[in-house]
Amino acid sequence: MPSKNLRIQPLGNSITFGYLSSDGNGFRLALLDLLTAAGNTVQYVGSIQAGNMTNNQNEGHPGAVISDVAENAQLSLSEEPNLVLLMAGTNDMTRGINITTAPDRLGELIDEITSAVPNSTILVAQLSPSKIPSVYEVMVTFNSKIPDIVASKVAAGHKVFTVNMMDYVTLDDLKDDVHPTDYGYQQLAKAWFAGIQEVQRKGWINPLVSINVT
């Protein structure tokens, strides 16, 4: 029986934060609504709060590159999420920061998370697009590496799953060069929801670990 009690760390950059969404919630409120309607109990965790929703904790830090996301993850993994929604690499791509080794950094970040919270399942996003052609091109290349990275983690015994955001978010769904419109954020929520449903079907969501909240 898949666990319906979810403690979720939304982990990433400004897209996880919800930048340019009209209510500041980004995909998180729409995802909460989808999950709740499907019978799940949801608590988001994170060191920052964003949006007008009440359950608005997240670890989406605007401007964060993969190495920053790795540091930021540690800020709330102590809250023992049983699900991590990881979207990292957009800023590496837009700034051209060591693009060829970005997949390696993403793999190392996944390893750090599985080491810190072995109870957790990680959904790894293939990035949503950019309107800048050169950035879009490197995003597609980066995204193409992610399934093999994820497969290697699964082969090592970890619960890691890929979610392809470009299947849900198109260039028409962007408000600027990279951040979604409100509709685009709704699409991200649908993508995450589909991924969560799939790992629940696999029986990959573990029961919550008790934590001491101070």
Short mmCIF file of C-alpha atoms in Angstrom, two decimals:
data_model
loop_
_atom_site.label_atom_id
_atom_site.label_comp_id
_atom_site.label_asym_id
_atom_site.label_seq_id
_atom_site.Cartn_x
_atom_site.Cartn_y
_atom_site.Cartn_z
CA MET A 1 0.00 0.00 0.00
CA PRO A 2 1.66 3.27 -1.10
CA SER A 3 2.15 5.84 1.62
CA LYS A 4 -0.29 8.73 1.32
CA ASN A 5 1.40 10.74 4.06
CA LEU A 6 3.83 13.00 2.27
CA ARG A 7 6.46 15.28 3.74
CA ILE A 8 7.84 17.02 0.67
CA GLN A 9 10.97 19.11 0.20
CA PRO A 10 10.54 21.23 -2.95
CA LEU A 11 14.21 21.77 -3.83
CA GLY A 12 15.63 24.02 -6.50
CA ASN A 13 15.81 27.60 -7.69
CA SER A 14 13.44 30.46 -8.53
CA ILE A 15 11.06 28.12 -10.39
CA THR A 16 10.59 26.09 -7.20
CA PHE A 17 10.27 29.39 -5.31
CA GLY A 18 7.48 30.45 -7.67
CA TYR A 19 9.07 33.56 -9.18
CA LEU A 20 6.70 35.60 -11.39
CA SER A 21 3.64 33.56 -10.40
CA SER A 22 0.78 35.91 -9.54
CA ASP A 23 0.22 34.42 -6.07
CA GLY A 24 3.87 33.57 -5.38
CA ASN A 25 3.03 29.90 -4.91
CA GLY A 26 4.42 28.70 -8.22
CA PHE A 27 3.56 25.03 -8.75
CA ARG A 28 3.30 24.23 -5.05
CA LEU A 29 -0.34 25.15 -4.36
CA ALA A 30 -1.66 23.45 -7.50
CA LEU A 31 0.35 20.34 -6.63
CA LEU A 32 -0.95 20.41 -3.06
CA ASP A 33 -4.51 20.57 -4.38
CA LEU A 34 -3.94 17.67 -6.79
CA LEU A 35 -2.34 15.54 -4.09
CA THR A 36 -5.00 16.34 -1.50
CA ALA A 37 -7.80 15.54 -3.95
CA ALA A 38 -6.12 12.16 -4.52
CA GLY A 39 -6.28 11.37 -0.81
CA ASN A 40 -2.79 12.40 0.27
CA THR A 41 -1.81 14.34 3.37
CA VAL A 42 0.90 16.85 2.46
CA GLN A 43 3.38 18.91 4.45
CA TYR A 44 5.97 20.93 2.59
CA VAL A 45 9.30 21.50 4.32
CA GLY A 46 12.02 24.06 3.70
CA SER A 47 13.92 26.93 5.26
CA ILE A 48 12.13 29.64 3.29
CA GLN A 49 8.52 30.58 2.77
CA ALA A 50 7.06 31.86 -0.48
CA GLY A 51 3.55 32.54 -1.70
CA ASN A 52 0.22 33.31 -0.07
CA MET A 53 -0.60 29.68 0.72
CA THR A 54 -0.32 28.60 4.36
CA ASN A 55 1.76 25.46 3.75
CA ASN A 56 4.41 27.44 1.87
CA GLN A 57 7.76 26.14 3.09
CA ASN A 58 10.22 25.24 0.36
CA GLU A 59 13.89 25.12 -0.52
CA GLY A 60 13.66 27.06 -3.79
CA HIS A 61 16.39 29.68 -3.77
CA PRO A 62 16.32 32.17 -6.67
CA GLY A 63 19.53 32.15 -8.68
CA ALA A 64 20.77 28.86 -7.23
CA VAL A 65 23.07 26.76 -9.42
CA ILE A 66 23.51 23.04 -8.78
CA SER A 67 26.28 23.56 -6.22
CA ASP A 68 24.07 26.03 -4.33
CA VAL A 69 21.15 23.62 -4.41
CA ALA A 70 23.40 20.97 -2.86
CA GLU A 71 24.15 23.31 0.05
CA ASN A 72 20.55 24.48 0.38
CA ALA A 73 19.22 20.93 0.50
CA GLN A 74 20.94 20.42 3.83
CA LEU A 75 18.97 23.28 5.38
CA SER A 76 15.85 21.15 5.76
CA LEU A 77 16.72 17.51 5.05
CA SER A 78 16.85 17.15 8.84
CA GLU A 79 13.06 17.36 8.70
CA GLU A 80 13.15 13.91 7.06
CA PRO A 81 11.09 14.44 3.92
CA ASN A 82 9.98 11.16 2.38
CA LEU A 83 9.80 12.89 -0.99
CA VAL A 84 12.17 15.41 -2.59
CA LEU A 85 11.18 17.33 -5.73
CA LEU A 86 14.52 18.27 -7.26
CA MET A 87 14.78 20.75 -10.11
CA ALA A 88 18.34 21.96 -10.58
CA GLY A 89 20.50 23.08 -13.47
CA THR A 90 18.49 25.90 -15.02
CA ASN A 91 20.86 28.60 -13.79
CA ASP A 92 23.93 26.57 -14.74
CA MET A 93 22.52 26.42 -18.28
CA THR A 94 21.48 30.07 -18.52
CA ARG A 95 24.85 31.28 -17.20
CA GLY A 96 26.96 28.74 -19.05
CA ILE A 97 28.56 27.44 -15.84
CA ASN A 98 30.60 24.30 -16.59
CA ILE A 99 27.77 22.94 -18.69
CA THR A 100 29.50 19.72 -19.77
CA THR A 101 30.06 18.62 -16.16
CA ALA A 102 26.63 19.76 -14.91
CA PRO A 103 25.20 16.22 -15.15
CA ASP A 104 28.01 14.99 -12.90
CA ARG A 105 27.19 17.68 -10.34
CA LEU A 106 23.54 16.70 -10.47
CA GLY A 107 24.47 13.07 -9.84
CA GLU A 108 26.60 14.07 -6.87
CA LEU A 109 23.72 16.17 -5.51
CA ILE A 110 21.39 13.17 -5.73
CA ASP A 111 23.98 11.09 -3.86
CA GLU A 112 24.17 13.70 -1.10
CA ILE A 113 20.39 13.62 -0.69
CA THR A 114 20.13 9.82 -0.62
CA SER A 115 22.95 9.72 1.91
CA ALA A 116 21.28 12.30 4.17
CA VAL A 117 17.75 10.89 3.90
CA PRO A 118 17.91 7.26 2.75
CA ASN A 119 14.20 6.97 3.58
CA SER A 120 13.36 9.50 0.88
CA THR A 121 12.29 9.15 -2.73
CA ILE A 122 13.68 11.74 -5.15
CA LEU A 123 11.89 12.98 -8.23
CA VAL A 124 14.41 14.59 -10.57
CA ALA A 125 13.14 17.12 -13.09
CA GLN A 126 14.34 17.32 -16.63
CA LEU A 127 14.34 21.10 -17.01
CA SER A 128 11.52 23.18 -18.41
CA PRO A 129 12.60 25.17 -21.49
CA SER A 130 14.11 28.58 -22.23
CA LYS A 131 13.17 30.98 -25.00
CA ILE A 132 16.86 31.67 -25.65
CA PRO A 133 17.83 29.23 -28.42
CA SER A 134 21.39 28.63 -27.21
CA VAL A 135 20.18 27.97 -23.66
CA TYR A 136 17.38 25.73 -24.90
CA GLU A 137 19.93 23.70 -26.82
CA VAL A 138 22.14 23.03 -23.80
CA MET A 139 19.07 22.32 -21.67
CA VAL A 140 18.00 19.59 -24.09
CA THR A 141 21.49 18.07 -23.95
CA PHE A 142 21.55 18.28 -20.14
CA ASN A 143 18.07 16.75 -19.92
CA SER A 144 19.12 13.87 -22.15
CA LYS A 145 21.72 12.82 -19.58
CA ILE A 146 19.33 12.69 -16.64
CA PRO A 147 17.60 9.33 -17.29
CA ASP A 148 20.94 7.51 -17.26
CA ILE A 149 21.96 9.30 -14.06
CA VAL A 150 18.68 8.30 -12.45
CA ALA A 151 18.95 4.72 -13.72
CA SER A 152 22.39 4.41 -12.10
CA LYS A 153 20.97 5.54 -8.76
CA VAL A 154 18.09 3.06 -9.04
CA ALA A 155 20.58 0.30 -9.86
CA ALA A 156 22.41 1.22 -6.65
CA GLY A 157 19.22 0.63 -4.68
CA HIS A 158 17.87 4.18 -4.39
CA LYS A 159 14.35 5.39 -5.13
CA VAL A 160 14.94 8.03 -7.79
CA PHE A 161 12.59 8.86 -10.68
CA THR A 162 12.71 11.21 -13.68
CA VAL A 163 10.02 13.78 -14.49
CA ASN A 164 10.26 15.41 -17.93
CA MET A 165 9.04 19.00 -17.59
CA MET A 166 9.33 19.68 -21.33
CA ASP A 167 6.48 17.21 -21.83
CA TYR A 168 4.28 19.64 -19.91
CA VAL A 169 5.74 23.14 -20.33
CA THR A 170 6.29 24.71 -23.75
CA LEU A 171 7.84 28.01 -24.82
CA ASP A 172 4.32 29.46 -24.93
CA ASP A 173 4.02 28.76 -21.21
CA LEU A 174 6.90 31.08 -20.23
CA LYS A 175 6.44 34.60 -18.85
CA ASP A 176 10.04 35.63 -19.54
CA ASP A 177 12.96 33.70 -20.98
CA VAL A 178 12.75 30.88 -18.44
CA HIS A 179 10.09 31.39 -15.73
CA PRO A 180 6.61 29.95 -16.29
CA THR A 181 3.33 31.80 -16.54
CA ASP A 182 0.64 30.88 -14.05
CA TYR A 183 -0.54 28.29 -16.56
CA GLY A 184 3.02 27.03 -16.93
CA TYR A 185 3.27 26.58 -13.17
CA GLN A 186 0.00 24.62 -13.25
CA GLN A 187 1.61 22.40 -15.86
CA LEU A 188 4.66 21.86 -13.64
CA ALA A 189 2.29 20.80 -10.87
CA LYS A 190 0.68 18.26 -13.20
CA ALA A 191 4.11 16.90 -14.11
CA TRP A 192 5.18 16.49 -10.50
CA PHE A 193 1.79 14.95 -9.65
CA ALA A 194 2.12 12.38 -12.44
CA GLY A 195 5.59 11.49 -11.17
CA ILE A 196 4.39 11.16 -7.59
CA GLN A 197 1.52 8.94 -8.68
CA GLU A 198 3.97 6.72 -10.53
CA VAL A 199 6.33 6.26 -7.57
CA GLN A 200 3.33 5.60 -5.33
CA ARG A 201 2.23 2.86 -7.73
CA LYS A 202 5.72 1.41 -7.45
CA GLY A 203 5.38 1.41 -3.66
CA TRP A 204 8.39 3.68 -3.39
CA ILE A 205 7.08 6.22 -0.85
CA ASN A 206 8.20 5.18 2.61
CA PRO A 207 6.25 5.91 5.80
CA LEU A 208 7.26 9.12 7.52
CA VAL A 209 10.17 9.08 9.94
CA SER A 210 9.33 10.73 13.25
CA ILE A 211 11.24 13.93 13.92
CA ASN A 212 11.68 16.06 16.99
CA VAL A 213 10.37 19.50 16.13
CA THR A 214 11.93 22.16 18.35
#
